[in-house]
């Protein structure tokens, strides 16, 4: 049987630092599970722009289609702020998502018990938080036409179009129902149907599909109410399905509940190869210092194993190794609070500890991992917008 092929796209900033850890963890866990895997690496985002003048080349798009899955670091950086918007790093990401047809963005927001104190909410509110956001990724207002800015200076109009067709809504909603069926069987659909026609259609499609999944309880929430309930009663949510714009905002809000962007993975799924990437960006403020948190990238690799390789056993093993390291008190700078039992480590040391935990378990992890003397950086959650 041929090996499972993963295209690695490290990207920019901390992308290559965290993806190196994720690749090591992925290949190690696959070796322990006798699962043949091979990887190739392409420059992407700003790195591709520097090398080829475009954020994603045709060769990379072809390699992504031919792979079984794609694992991405992050793209972007201040040095690209002034380049032509058509070739900015973020455009490469949108082009890749569109090319792969990955319409379903899965973003789990789960509070790690070891990090309960890192949440801005009271521990009793976050204790049981385990939400799966299912965000439509390649439609809605981010892609709708017409769009633009026109008119003479002083009287210009800026406009975008939020548009969803019935088939686009139906495929994301069916996928969300299917995911809810495998979890706690509760689906919340989020819209603004009291104001927007596109969401009146969204709601009708959800209600039309619901009878196909009689074991799943479905409810509808307006987006403003959902934003409030996420902050006041986050434990009530199981699977949340919504469009591109609201999903972008709400999943970041839910991310804040877990304490750090550095621990949040994501998957983007369509009918072909899946695209897996940390939720965070390229973090130019800490790039090159060896202090980035690699957990989001490692957990993205776990999602790759679960959703594309269909090896839930290996995904769980990787997730347990991360839990073990957090449980043993190992913290990168973004999570370090100086509490008793915590030890501050760098990217590489945490990566080594995760590899170690894959084979030896948590007790040895705690003993072996060296403490790294690193100056505290600013609160990593500060940048979530
Ligand atoms: P960011 O996620 O890069 O950083 C926000 C804050 O969180 C920063 O303080 C950063 O140091 C911290 N942080 C992020 N990931 C971390 C990690 N793994 N470990 C420790 N701390 C971490 O968001 P930003 O600063 O708004 O954007 C920086 C660049 O990244 C921009 O060019 C933006 O366009 C790009 N971006 C890319 C993606 C992507 O590739 N999917 C997503 C968001 C932003």
Short mmCIF file of N, CA and C in Angstrom, two decimals, residues 164-288:
data_model
loop_
_atom_site.label_atom_id
_atom_site.label_comp_id
_atom_site.label_asym_id
_atom_site.label_seq_id
_atom_site.Cartn_x
_atom_site.Cartn_y
_atom_site.Cartn_z
N UNK A 164 -25.57 33.15 -0.37
CA UNK A 164 -25.45 31.69 -0.24
C UNK A 164 -26.53 31.03 -1.07
N UNK A 165 -26.15 30.02 -1.83
CA UNK A 165 -27.15 29.25 -2.58
C UNK A 165 -27.64 28.11 -1.69
N UNK A 166 -28.79 27.56 -2.05
CA UNK A 166 -29.35 26.46 -1.27
C UNK A 166 -28.38 25.27 -1.20
N UNK A 167 -27.75 24.86 -2.32
CA UNK A 167 -26.81 23.73 -2.21
C UNK A 167 -25.62 24.04 -1.30
N UNK A 168 -25.13 25.28 -1.33
CA UNK A 168 -24.01 25.64 -0.46
C UNK A 168 -24.40 25.52 1.02
N UNK A 169 -25.61 25.96 1.33
CA UNK A 169 -26.06 25.87 2.73
C UNK A 169 -26.27 24.41 3.10
N UNK A 170 -26.91 23.67 2.20
CA UNK A 170 -27.27 22.28 2.52
C UNK A 170 -26.04 21.42 2.81
N UNK A 171 -24.94 21.62 2.05
CA UNK A 171 -23.79 20.71 2.26
C UNK A 171 -23.10 20.99 3.60
N UNK A 172 -23.01 22.26 4.00
CA UNK A 172 -22.35 22.55 5.29
C UNK A 172 -23.27 22.12 6.44
N UNK A 173 -24.57 22.33 6.27
CA UNK A 173 -25.50 21.99 7.34
C UNK A 173 -25.57 20.47 7.52
N UNK A 174 -25.58 19.72 6.41
CA UNK A 174 -25.60 18.26 6.52
C UNK A 174 -24.34 17.76 7.24
N UNK A 175 -23.20 18.38 6.90
CA UNK A 175 -21.96 17.94 7.54
C UNK A 175 -22.02 18.23 9.04
N UNK A 176 -22.57 19.38 9.39
CA UNK A 176 -22.65 19.74 10.81
C UNK A 176 -23.60 18.79 11.56
N UNK A 177 -24.73 18.46 10.94
CA UNK A 177 -25.63 17.50 11.58
C UNK A 177 -24.90 16.16 11.80
N UNK A 178 -24.15 15.72 10.77
CA UNK A 178 -23.43 14.45 10.87
C UNK A 178 -22.42 14.47 12.01
N UNK A 179 -21.75 15.61 12.18
CA UNK A 179 -20.77 15.73 13.26
C UNK A 179 -21.47 15.73 14.63
N UNK A 180 -22.61 16.42 14.70
CA UNK A 180 -23.36 16.46 15.96
C UNK A 180 -23.83 15.06 16.36
N UNK A 181 -24.18 14.27 15.34
CA UNK A 181 -24.64 12.91 15.59
C UNK A 181 -23.58 12.08 16.31
N UNK A 182 -22.30 12.38 15.99
CA UNK A 182 -21.20 11.61 16.60
C UNK A 182 -20.76 12.22 17.93
N UNK A 183 -21.36 13.35 18.33
CA UNK A 183 -20.98 13.99 19.60
C UNK A 183 -22.16 13.97 20.56
N UNK A 184 -22.55 15.14 21.08
CA UNK A 184 -23.61 15.17 22.08
C UNK A 184 -24.98 15.43 21.46
N UNK A 185 -25.05 15.35 20.12
CA UNK A 185 -26.33 15.38 19.39
C UNK A 185 -27.10 16.68 19.58
N UNK A 186 -26.34 17.77 19.57
CA UNK A 186 -26.99 19.08 19.71
C UNK A 186 -26.39 20.03 18.68
N UNK A 187 -27.22 20.61 17.85
CA UNK A 187 -26.72 21.52 16.81
C UNK A 187 -27.37 22.89 16.99
N UNK A 188 -26.52 23.93 17.00
CA UNK A 188 -27.01 25.31 17.03
C UNK A 188 -26.65 25.97 15.72
N UNK A 189 -27.65 26.47 15.02
CA UNK A 189 -27.41 27.19 13.77
C UNK A 189 -27.50 28.68 14.06
N UNK A 190 -26.47 29.41 13.63
CA UNK A 190 -26.38 30.85 13.97
C UNK A 190 -26.59 31.71 12.72
N UNK A 191 -27.45 32.69 12.82
CA UNK A 191 -27.75 33.54 11.66
C UNK A 191 -28.19 34.92 12.12
N UNK A 192 -28.66 35.71 11.19
CA UNK A 192 -29.25 37.02 11.49
C UNK A 192 -30.52 37.11 10.65
N UNK A 193 -31.35 36.05 10.80
CA UNK A 193 -32.52 35.90 9.94
C UNK A 193 -33.57 36.98 10.17
N UNK A 194 -33.46 37.72 11.30
CA UNK A 194 -34.43 38.80 11.53
C UNK A 194 -34.16 40.01 10.64
N UNK A 195 -32.96 40.04 10.03
CA UNK A 195 -32.59 41.21 9.22
C UNK A 195 -32.21 40.82 7.78
N UNK A 196 -31.56 39.67 7.61
CA UNK A 196 -30.97 39.34 6.31
C UNK A 196 -31.74 38.23 5.59
N UNK A 197 -32.08 38.47 4.32
CA UNK A 197 -32.79 37.47 3.52
C UNK A 197 -31.96 36.20 3.37
N UNK A 198 -30.62 36.40 3.18
CA UNK A 198 -29.77 35.23 2.96
C UNK A 198 -29.88 34.28 4.16
N UNK A 199 -30.11 34.83 5.34
CA UNK A 199 -30.22 33.97 6.52
C UNK A 199 -31.62 33.43 6.74
N UNK A 200 -32.62 34.09 6.11
CA UNK A 200 -33.95 33.48 6.16
C UNK A 200 -33.92 32.20 5.35
N UNK A 201 -33.19 32.24 4.21
CA UNK A 201 -33.03 31.02 3.41
C UNK A 201 -32.23 29.98 4.20
N UNK A 202 -31.14 30.43 4.84
CA UNK A 202 -30.28 29.53 5.65
C UNK A 202 -31.15 28.76 6.65
N UNK A 203 -32.00 29.49 7.36
CA UNK A 203 -32.83 28.90 8.41
C UNK A 203 -33.80 27.87 7.82
N UNK A 204 -34.40 28.22 6.66
CA UNK A 204 -35.34 27.29 6.02
C UNK A 204 -34.64 26.00 5.61
N UNK A 205 -33.40 26.15 5.10
CA UNK A 205 -32.66 24.94 4.68
C UNK A 205 -32.34 24.07 5.89
N UNK A 206 -31.93 24.71 7.00
CA UNK A 206 -31.64 23.93 8.23
C UNK A 206 -32.90 23.17 8.65
N UNK A 207 -34.02 23.85 8.69
CA UNK A 207 -35.27 23.19 9.12
C UNK A 207 -35.68 22.08 8.15
N UNK A 208 -35.38 22.26 6.87
CA UNK A 208 -35.72 21.24 5.87
C UNK A 208 -34.87 19.99 6.04
N UNK A 209 -33.62 20.15 6.49
CA UNK A 209 -32.71 19.01 6.61
C UNK A 209 -32.88 18.30 7.97
N UNK A 210 -33.33 19.04 8.98
CA UNK A 210 -33.41 18.49 10.34
C UNK A 210 -34.10 17.12 10.42
N UNK A 211 -35.23 16.87 9.68
CA UNK A 211 -35.88 15.56 9.81
C UNK A 211 -34.99 14.38 9.37
N UNK A 212 -33.94 14.66 8.57
CA UNK A 212 -33.02 13.57 8.18
C UNK A 212 -32.18 13.11 9.37
N UNK A 213 -32.12 13.94 10.41
CA UNK A 213 -31.28 13.63 11.59
C UNK A 213 -32.14 13.72 12.85
N UNK A 214 -33.12 12.80 12.99
CA UNK A 214 -34.09 12.93 14.08
C UNK A 214 -33.47 12.84 15.47
N UNK A 215 -32.26 12.25 15.56
CA UNK A 215 -31.64 12.12 16.89
C UNK A 215 -30.86 13.36 17.31
N UNK A 216 -30.80 14.39 16.43
CA UNK A 216 -30.06 15.61 16.77
C UNK A 216 -31.05 16.73 17.09
N UNK A 217 -30.89 17.34 18.27
CA UNK A 217 -31.74 18.48 18.64
C UNK A 217 -31.13 19.74 18.03
N UNK A 218 -31.94 20.48 17.28
CA UNK A 218 -31.41 21.67 16.61
C UNK A 218 -32.12 22.91 17.12
N UNK A 219 -31.34 23.98 17.29
CA UNK A 219 -31.97 25.26 17.60
C UNK A 219 -31.28 26.36 16.79
N UNK A 220 -31.97 27.51 16.70
CA UNK A 220 -31.45 28.66 15.96
C UNK A 220 -31.15 29.78 16.93
N UNK A 221 -30.03 30.44 16.71
CA UNK A 221 -29.70 31.62 17.54
C UNK A 221 -29.31 32.76 16.62
N UNK A 222 -29.74 33.97 16.96
CA UNK A 222 -29.23 35.14 16.25
C UNK A 222 -27.79 35.34 16.69
N UNK A 223 -26.98 35.88 15.79
CA UNK A 223 -25.55 35.96 16.04
C UNK A 223 -25.22 36.81 17.27
N UNK A 224 -25.98 37.88 17.49
CA UNK A 224 -25.68 38.73 18.65
C UNK A 224 -25.95 37.99 19.95
N UNK A 225 -27.04 37.22 19.96
CA UNK A 225 -27.36 36.42 21.14
C UNK A 225 -26.30 35.34 21.35
N UNK A 226 -25.85 34.73 20.26
CA UNK A 226 -24.84 33.67 20.36
C UNK A 226 -23.54 34.23 20.95
N UNK A 227 -23.14 35.43 20.48
CA UNK A 227 -21.91 36.05 20.98
C UNK A 227 -22.01 36.26 22.49
N UNK A 228 -23.21 36.66 22.95
CA UNK A 228 -23.39 36.90 24.37
C UNK A 228 -23.38 35.58 25.15
N UNK A 229 -24.08 34.59 24.62
CA UNK A 229 -24.17 33.30 25.34
C UNK A 229 -22.83 32.57 25.39
N UNK A 230 -21.98 32.80 24.39
CA UNK A 230 -20.66 32.18 24.43
C UNK A 230 -19.87 32.68 25.64
N UNK A 231 -20.10 33.95 25.98
CA UNK A 231 -19.37 34.52 27.10
C UNK A 231 -20.04 34.23 28.44
N UNK A 232 -21.36 33.93 28.42
CA UNK A 232 -22.05 33.77 29.70
C UNK A 232 -22.37 32.30 30.02
N UNK A 233 -22.68 31.49 28.98
CA UNK A 233 -23.01 30.07 29.22
C UNK A 233 -22.38 29.19 28.14
N UNK A 234 -21.05 29.20 28.02
CA UNK A 234 -20.42 28.48 26.91
C UNK A 234 -20.61 26.96 26.97
N UNK A 235 -20.86 26.45 28.18
CA UNK A 235 -20.98 25.00 28.33
C UNK A 235 -22.19 24.40 27.64
N UNK A 236 -23.18 25.25 27.24
CA UNK A 236 -24.41 24.71 26.63
C UNK A 236 -24.20 24.25 25.19
N UNK A 237 -23.10 24.71 24.54
CA UNK A 237 -22.96 24.45 23.10
C UNK A 237 -22.26 23.13 22.81
N UNK A 238 -22.73 22.46 21.76
CA UNK A 238 -22.07 21.25 21.28
C UNK A 238 -21.49 21.57 19.90
N UNK A 239 -22.29 21.42 18.83
CA UNK A 239 -21.83 21.80 17.49
C UNK A 239 -22.55 23.10 17.10
N UNK A 240 -21.79 24.06 16.59
CA UNK A 240 -22.36 25.33 16.12
C UNK A 240 -22.07 25.45 14.64
N UNK A 241 -23.11 25.64 13.83
CA UNK A 241 -22.89 25.80 12.38
C UNK A 241 -23.29 27.21 11.98
N UNK A 242 -22.46 27.83 11.14
CA UNK A 242 -22.76 29.19 10.71
C UNK A 242 -21.98 29.51 9.44
N UNK A 243 -22.27 30.68 8.88
CA UNK A 243 -21.61 31.08 7.64
C UNK A 243 -20.20 31.60 7.88
N UNK A 244 -19.59 32.05 6.80
CA UNK A 244 -18.17 32.40 6.81
C UNK A 244 -17.86 33.57 7.77
N UNK A 245 -18.61 34.66 7.64
CA UNK A 245 -18.32 35.86 8.43
C UNK A 245 -18.56 35.63 9.92
N UNK A 246 -19.74 35.13 10.28
CA UNK A 246 -20.05 34.94 11.70
C UNK A 246 -19.15 33.85 12.30
N UNK A 247 -18.84 32.84 11.48
CA UNK A 247 -17.97 31.76 11.97
C UNK A 247 -16.59 32.27 12.29
N UNK A 248 -16.10 33.18 11.48
CA UNK A 248 -14.78 33.77 11.69
C UNK A 248 -14.74 34.46 13.05
N UNK A 249 -15.76 35.24 13.32
CA UNK A 249 -15.77 36.06 14.55
C UNK A 249 -16.07 35.20 15.79
N UNK A 250 -17.12 34.37 15.69
CA UNK A 250 -17.53 33.61 16.88
C UNK A 250 -16.49 32.57 17.28
N UNK A 251 -15.82 31.96 16.28
CA UNK A 251 -14.85 30.93 16.67
C UNK A 251 -13.63 31.57 17.32
N UNK A 252 -13.32 32.81 16.98
CA UNK A 252 -12.24 33.51 17.70
C UNK A 252 -12.69 33.86 19.12
N UNK A 253 -13.97 34.23 19.26
CA UNK A 253 -14.46 34.52 20.61
C UNK A 253 -14.37 33.26 21.48
N UNK A 254 -14.79 32.13 20.89
CA UNK A 254 -14.71 30.87 21.64
C UNK A 254 -13.26 30.52 21.95
N UNK A 255 -12.37 30.87 21.01
CA UNK A 255 -10.95 30.59 21.20
C UNK A 255 -10.44 31.29 22.45
N UNK A 256 -10.94 32.51 22.67
CA UNK A 256 -10.47 33.27 23.82
C UNK A 256 -10.81 32.55 25.12
N UNK A 257 -11.89 31.74 25.09
CA UNK A 257 -12.27 31.01 26.31
C UNK A 257 -11.20 30.02 26.73
N UNK A 258 -10.45 29.50 25.75
CA UNK A 258 -9.47 28.47 26.08
C UNK A 258 -8.16 29.07 26.57
N UNK A 259 -7.98 30.37 26.48
CA UNK A 259 -6.82 30.98 27.10
C UNK A 259 -5.72 31.40 26.17
N UNK A 260 -5.46 30.66 25.09
CA UNK A 260 -4.40 31.08 24.17
C UNK A 260 -4.66 30.60 22.76
N UNK A 261 -4.37 31.51 21.84
CA UNK A 261 -4.45 31.14 20.43
C UNK A 261 -3.50 30.00 20.10
N UNK A 262 -2.46 29.88 20.88
CA UNK A 262 -1.41 28.90 20.58
C UNK A 262 -1.80 27.45 20.74
N UNK A 263 -3.03 27.18 21.23
CA UNK A 263 -3.43 25.78 21.42
C UNK A 263 -4.59 25.37 20.51
N UNK A 264 -4.98 26.25 19.57
CA UNK A 264 -6.21 25.97 18.80
C UNK A 264 -5.94 25.48 17.39
N UNK A 265 -6.36 24.25 17.09
CA UNK A 265 -6.17 23.71 15.75
C UNK A 265 -7.41 23.95 14.88
N UNK A 266 -7.29 23.67 13.59
CA UNK A 266 -8.48 23.70 12.73
C UNK A 266 -8.30 22.74 11.56
N UNK A 267 -9.45 22.36 11.01
CA UNK A 267 -9.46 21.52 9.81
C UNK A 267 -10.38 22.17 8.80
N UNK A 268 -10.03 22.07 7.53
CA UNK A 268 -10.94 22.53 6.47
C UNK A 268 -11.15 21.34 5.54
N UNK A 269 -12.43 20.94 5.42
CA UNK A 269 -12.73 19.71 4.70
C UNK A 269 -13.67 19.97 3.53
N UNK A 270 -13.42 19.25 2.45
CA UNK A 270 -14.34 19.25 1.31
C UNK A 270 -14.53 17.81 0.89
N UNK A 271 -14.49 17.57 -0.41
CA UNK A 271 -14.60 16.18 -0.87
C UNK A 271 -13.23 15.58 -1.16
N UNK A 272 -12.19 16.43 -1.31
CA UNK A 272 -10.84 15.94 -1.63
C UNK A 272 -9.92 16.03 -0.42
N UNK A 273 -8.62 16.37 -0.65
CA UNK A 273 -7.69 16.49 0.46
C UNK A 273 -8.12 17.56 1.45
N UNK A 274 -7.96 17.28 2.73
CA UNK A 274 -8.28 18.25 3.77
C UNK A 274 -7.09 19.17 4.02
N UNK A 275 -7.40 20.36 4.55
CA UNK A 275 -6.37 21.36 4.86
C UNK A 275 -6.40 21.60 6.37
N UNK A 276 -5.26 21.42 7.01
CA UNK A 276 -5.20 21.49 8.48
C UNK A 276 -4.21 22.57 8.88
N UNK A 277 -4.62 23.43 9.80
CA UNK A 277 -3.74 24.55 10.17
C UNK A 277 -4.11 25.08 11.55
N UNK A 278 -3.11 25.62 12.26
CA UNK A 278 -3.43 26.29 13.53
C UNK A 278 -4.33 27.48 13.25
N UNK A 279 -5.11 27.87 14.25
CA UNK A 279 -5.97 29.04 14.09
C UNK A 279 -5.14 30.33 14.09
N UNK A 280 -4.02 30.30 14.81
CA UNK A 280 -3.24 31.54 14.94
C UNK A 280 -2.56 31.93 13.63
N UNK A 281 -2.08 33.17 13.60
CA UNK A 281 -1.35 33.67 12.45
C UNK A 281 0.15 33.47 12.60
N UNK A 282 0.91 34.29 11.88
CA UNK A 282 2.36 34.08 11.81
C UNK A 282 3.11 34.73 12.98
N UNK A 283 2.38 35.41 13.87
CA UNK A 283 2.95 36.00 15.09
C UNK A 283 4.32 36.64 14.87
N UNK A 284 4.40 37.66 14.02
CA UNK A 284 5.71 38.26 13.73
C UNK A 284 6.40 38.81 14.97
N UNK A 285 5.60 39.15 16.01
CA UNK A 285 6.20 39.72 17.23
C UNK A 285 7.08 38.73 17.98
N UNK A 286 6.88 37.43 17.76
CA UNK A 286 7.72 36.45 18.48
C UNK A 286 8.48 35.52 17.54
N UNK A 287 8.33 35.75 16.23
CA UNK A 287 8.98 34.84 15.25
C UNK A 287 10.49 34.86 15.43
N UNK A 288 11.10 33.70 15.28
CA UNK A 288 12.55 33.59 15.33
C UNK A 288 13.14 33.52 16.73
#
